[in-house]
Structure formats: C-alpha cells, structure tokens
PDB file of C-alpha atoms in Angstrom:
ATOM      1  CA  UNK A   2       0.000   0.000   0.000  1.00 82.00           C
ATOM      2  CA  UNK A   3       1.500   3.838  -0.919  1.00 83.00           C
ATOM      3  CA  UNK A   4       1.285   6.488   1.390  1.00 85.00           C
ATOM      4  CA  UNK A   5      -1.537   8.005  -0.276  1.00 89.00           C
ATOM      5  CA  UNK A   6      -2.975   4.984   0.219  1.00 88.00           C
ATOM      6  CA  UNK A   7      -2.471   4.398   3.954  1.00 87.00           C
ATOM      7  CA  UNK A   8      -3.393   8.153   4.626  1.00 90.00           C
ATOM      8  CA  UNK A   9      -6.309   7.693   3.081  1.00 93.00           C
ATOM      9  CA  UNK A  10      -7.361   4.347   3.898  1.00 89.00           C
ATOM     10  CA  UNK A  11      -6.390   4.957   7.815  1.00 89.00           C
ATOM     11  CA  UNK A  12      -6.894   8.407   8.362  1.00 90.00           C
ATOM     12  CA  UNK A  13      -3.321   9.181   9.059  1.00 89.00           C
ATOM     13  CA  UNK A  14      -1.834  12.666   8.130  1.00 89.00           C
ATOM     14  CA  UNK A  15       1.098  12.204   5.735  1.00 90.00           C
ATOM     15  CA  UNK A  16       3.239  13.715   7.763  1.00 90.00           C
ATOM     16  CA  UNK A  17       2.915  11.407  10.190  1.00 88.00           C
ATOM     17  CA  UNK A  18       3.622   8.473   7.398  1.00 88.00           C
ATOM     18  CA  UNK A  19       6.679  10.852   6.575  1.00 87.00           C
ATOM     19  CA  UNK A  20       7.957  11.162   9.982  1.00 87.00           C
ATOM     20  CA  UNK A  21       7.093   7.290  10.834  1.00 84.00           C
ATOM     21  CA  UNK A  22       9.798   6.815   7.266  1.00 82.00           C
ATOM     22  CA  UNK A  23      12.498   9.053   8.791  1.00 85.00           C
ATOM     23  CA  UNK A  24      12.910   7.512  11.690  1.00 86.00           C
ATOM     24  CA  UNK A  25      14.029   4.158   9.960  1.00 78.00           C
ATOM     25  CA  UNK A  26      11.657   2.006  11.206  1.00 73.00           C
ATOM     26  CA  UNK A  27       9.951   0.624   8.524  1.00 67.00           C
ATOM     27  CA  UNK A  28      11.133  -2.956   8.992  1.00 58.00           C
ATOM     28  CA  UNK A  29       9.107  -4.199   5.845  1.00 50.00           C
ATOM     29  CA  UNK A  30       8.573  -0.747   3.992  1.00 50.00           C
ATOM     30  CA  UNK A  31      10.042  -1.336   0.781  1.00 62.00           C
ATOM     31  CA  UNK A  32      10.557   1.263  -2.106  1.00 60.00           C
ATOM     32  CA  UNK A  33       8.870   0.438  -5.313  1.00 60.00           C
ATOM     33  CA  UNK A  34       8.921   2.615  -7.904  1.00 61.00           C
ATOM     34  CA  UNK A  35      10.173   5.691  -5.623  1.00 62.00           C
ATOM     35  CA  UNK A  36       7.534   4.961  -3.479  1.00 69.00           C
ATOM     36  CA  UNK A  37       7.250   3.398  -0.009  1.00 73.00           C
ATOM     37  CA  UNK A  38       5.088  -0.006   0.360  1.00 82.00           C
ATOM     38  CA  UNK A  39       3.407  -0.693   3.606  1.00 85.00           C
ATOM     39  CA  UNK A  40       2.274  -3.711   4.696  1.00 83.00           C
ATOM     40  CA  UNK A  41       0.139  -5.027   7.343  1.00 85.00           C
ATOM     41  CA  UNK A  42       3.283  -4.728  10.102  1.00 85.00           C
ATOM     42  CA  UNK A  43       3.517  -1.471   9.667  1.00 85.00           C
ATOM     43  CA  UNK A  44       0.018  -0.290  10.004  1.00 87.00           C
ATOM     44  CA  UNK A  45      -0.086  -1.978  13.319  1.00 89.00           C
ATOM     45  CA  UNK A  46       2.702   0.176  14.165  1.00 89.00           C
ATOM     46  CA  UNK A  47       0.960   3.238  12.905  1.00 90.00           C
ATOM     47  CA  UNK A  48      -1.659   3.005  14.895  1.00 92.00           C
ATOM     48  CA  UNK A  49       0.649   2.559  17.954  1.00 93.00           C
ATOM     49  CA  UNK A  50       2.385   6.220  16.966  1.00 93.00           C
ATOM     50  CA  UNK A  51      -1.884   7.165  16.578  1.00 93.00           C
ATOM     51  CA  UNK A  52      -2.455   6.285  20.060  1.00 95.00           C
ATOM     52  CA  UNK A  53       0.989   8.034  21.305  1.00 96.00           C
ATOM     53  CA  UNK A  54       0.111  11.315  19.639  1.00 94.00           C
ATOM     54  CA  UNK A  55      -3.442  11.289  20.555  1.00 95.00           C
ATOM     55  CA  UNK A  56      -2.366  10.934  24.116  1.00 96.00           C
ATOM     56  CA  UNK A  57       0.038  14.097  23.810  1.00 95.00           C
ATOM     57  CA  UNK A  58       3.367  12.699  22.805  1.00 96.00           C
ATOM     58  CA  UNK A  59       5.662  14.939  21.176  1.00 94.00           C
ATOM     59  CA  UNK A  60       7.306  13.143  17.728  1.00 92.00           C
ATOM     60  CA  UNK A  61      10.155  12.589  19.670  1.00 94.00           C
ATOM     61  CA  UNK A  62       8.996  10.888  22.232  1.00 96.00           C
ATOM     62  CA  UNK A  63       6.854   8.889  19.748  1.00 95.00           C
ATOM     63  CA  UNK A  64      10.177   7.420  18.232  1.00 94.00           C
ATOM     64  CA  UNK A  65      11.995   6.746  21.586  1.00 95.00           C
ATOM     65  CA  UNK A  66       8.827   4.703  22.428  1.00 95.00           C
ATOM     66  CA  UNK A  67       8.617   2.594  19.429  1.00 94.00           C
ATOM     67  CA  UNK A  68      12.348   2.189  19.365  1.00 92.00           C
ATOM     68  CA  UNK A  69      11.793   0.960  22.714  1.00 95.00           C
ATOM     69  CA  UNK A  70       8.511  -1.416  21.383  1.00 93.00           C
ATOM     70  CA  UNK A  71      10.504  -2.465  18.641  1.00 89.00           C
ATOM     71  CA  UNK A  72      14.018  -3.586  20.477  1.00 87.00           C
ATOM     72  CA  UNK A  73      14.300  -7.159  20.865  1.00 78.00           C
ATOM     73  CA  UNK A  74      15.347  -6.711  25.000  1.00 86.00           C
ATOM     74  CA  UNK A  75      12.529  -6.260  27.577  1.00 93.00           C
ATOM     75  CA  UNK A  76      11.782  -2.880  27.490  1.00 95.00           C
ATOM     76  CA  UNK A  77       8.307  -2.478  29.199  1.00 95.00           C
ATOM     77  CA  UNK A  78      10.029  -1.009  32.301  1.00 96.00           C
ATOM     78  CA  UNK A  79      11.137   2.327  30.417  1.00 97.00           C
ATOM     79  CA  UNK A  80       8.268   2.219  28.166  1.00 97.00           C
ATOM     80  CA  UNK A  81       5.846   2.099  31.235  1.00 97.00           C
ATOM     81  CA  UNK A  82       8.080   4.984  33.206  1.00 97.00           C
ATOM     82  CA  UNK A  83       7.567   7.218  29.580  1.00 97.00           C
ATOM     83  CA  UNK A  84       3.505   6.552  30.262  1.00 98.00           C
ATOM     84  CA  UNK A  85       3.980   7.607  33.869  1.00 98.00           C
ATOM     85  CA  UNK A  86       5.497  10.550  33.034  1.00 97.00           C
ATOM     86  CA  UNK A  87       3.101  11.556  30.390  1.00 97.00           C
ATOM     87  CA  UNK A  88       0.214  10.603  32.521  1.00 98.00           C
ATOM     88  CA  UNK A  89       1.849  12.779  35.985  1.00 98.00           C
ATOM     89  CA  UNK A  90       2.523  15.581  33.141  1.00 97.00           C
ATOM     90  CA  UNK A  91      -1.304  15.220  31.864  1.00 97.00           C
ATOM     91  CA  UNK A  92      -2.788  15.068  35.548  1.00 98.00           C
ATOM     92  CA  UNK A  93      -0.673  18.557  36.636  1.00 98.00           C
ATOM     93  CA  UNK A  94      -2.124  20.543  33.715  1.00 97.00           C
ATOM     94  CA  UNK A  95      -5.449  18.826  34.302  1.00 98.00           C
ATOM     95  CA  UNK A  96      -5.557  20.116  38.335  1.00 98.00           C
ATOM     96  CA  UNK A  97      -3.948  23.272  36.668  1.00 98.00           C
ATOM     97  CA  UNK A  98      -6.848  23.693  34.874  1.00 98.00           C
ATOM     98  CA  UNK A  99      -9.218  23.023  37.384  1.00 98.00           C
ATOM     99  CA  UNK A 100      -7.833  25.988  39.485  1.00 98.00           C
ATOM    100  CA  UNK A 101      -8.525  28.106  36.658  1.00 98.00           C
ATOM    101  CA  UNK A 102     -12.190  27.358  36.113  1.00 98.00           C
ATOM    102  CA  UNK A 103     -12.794  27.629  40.268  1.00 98.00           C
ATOM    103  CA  UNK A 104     -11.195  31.063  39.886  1.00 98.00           C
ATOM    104  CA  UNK A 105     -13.256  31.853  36.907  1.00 98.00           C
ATOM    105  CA  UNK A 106     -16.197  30.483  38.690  1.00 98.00           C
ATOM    106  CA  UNK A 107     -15.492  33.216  41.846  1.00 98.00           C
ATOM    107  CA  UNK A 108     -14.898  35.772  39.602  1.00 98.00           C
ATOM    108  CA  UNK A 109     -18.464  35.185  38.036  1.00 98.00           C
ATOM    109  CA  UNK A 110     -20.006  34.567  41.568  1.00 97.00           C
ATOM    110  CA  UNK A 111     -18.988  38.058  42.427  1.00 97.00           C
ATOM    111  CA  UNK A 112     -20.336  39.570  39.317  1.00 97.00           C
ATOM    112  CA  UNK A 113     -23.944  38.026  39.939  1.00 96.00           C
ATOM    113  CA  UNK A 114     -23.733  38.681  43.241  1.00 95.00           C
ATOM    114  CA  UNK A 115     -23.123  42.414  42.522  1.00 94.00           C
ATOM    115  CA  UNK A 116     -25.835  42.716  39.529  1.00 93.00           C
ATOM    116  CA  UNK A 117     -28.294  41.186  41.987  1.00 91.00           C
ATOM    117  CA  UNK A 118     -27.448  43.931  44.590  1.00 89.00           C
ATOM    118  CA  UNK A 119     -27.675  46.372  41.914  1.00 88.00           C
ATOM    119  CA  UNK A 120     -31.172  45.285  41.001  1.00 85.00           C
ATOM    120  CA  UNK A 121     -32.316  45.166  45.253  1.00 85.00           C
ATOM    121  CA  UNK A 122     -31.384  49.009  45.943  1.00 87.00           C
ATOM    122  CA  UNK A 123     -33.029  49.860  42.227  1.00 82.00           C
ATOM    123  CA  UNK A 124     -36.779  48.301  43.640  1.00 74.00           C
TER     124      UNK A 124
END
C-alpha cells in the first residue's frame, strides 16, 4: 500500500507516514517505484504512533517509544516509566486547569452577586 494509500485508507496525516519513514523504522517498507510499500506490520505500528500522539506525545517521544517497542530486549520497564510521566505531566495541567475554572467560577459569583445587589437598591 503507498502512502496516499495508507493516509487515506487509515486516516493518518502524511506527515505522520513521513515522519514514521524518517525515523528508519519501517522494517518491511520497501521502495517500489520511488515509493514506499506498507504492509500489514507497519500499520499496526501506525496506529501505535496514533495512540501516542493522541495521548500528547511529542514526535520525539513517539520514536523513543517505538524504538523501545521495537528492540528485541525487555523494554516495558522504560516504556511504562515514559507513560507515567506523560500521565503525571497530563494530571498537573489537568488540576492546573481546574484551578482556573474555580477562579473563573469566583470571579463570576462576584459579578452576579453584585448585579443582583444592583437590582435590590433599584426596587
């Protein structure tokens, strides 16, 4: 299958096809014609990069990760402190966030509050 193929097909941008090529590995990706061939292997593998970037990986980290998949040693230890990382990163901007919205939320309290004291002195 061509790139334009596999974007299509799979939904995935061609730049990530493009990046997944750079980073050499496309075990079974074979040029034909000038153009890369994927095959079922690598689609698999796709999807794993999917999952990484949906879940707020940066390219790079993508890469270490599957390097990491794809070694033949037992890697789960590092791959699982990567995930830890991403998910202690993930749950910091999450409480971040939180914070914001409860200060957002006073801030509107005290608007109400002083439109409805407004409206008492006007009757």
């Amino acid at each position: 299958m061509t790139i334009d193929e596999a974007s299509k097909r799979y939904d995935i941008p061609i730049k990530v096809l493009r990046e997944y090529e750079s980073w050499g590995l496309c075990g079974a990706v074979k040029k034909v014609m000038g153009a890369w061939q994927y095959d079922n292997q690598d689609i698999e593998r796709l999807g794993m990069v999917m999952t990484l970037r949906d879940i707020g990986f940066s390219s790079g980290e993508a890469e270490s990760y599957m390097r990491l998949l794809l070694e033949e040693k037992s890697t789960e230890s590092q791959r699982m402190e990567m995930l830890d990382k991403k998910r202690s990163r993930t749950l910091d901007e999450i409480h971040f966030k939180e914070k914001q919205i409860e200060r957002m939320d006073y801030l509107r309290f005290e608007i109400r509050k002083a439109t409805e004291e407004k409206d008492l002195i006007k009757r």
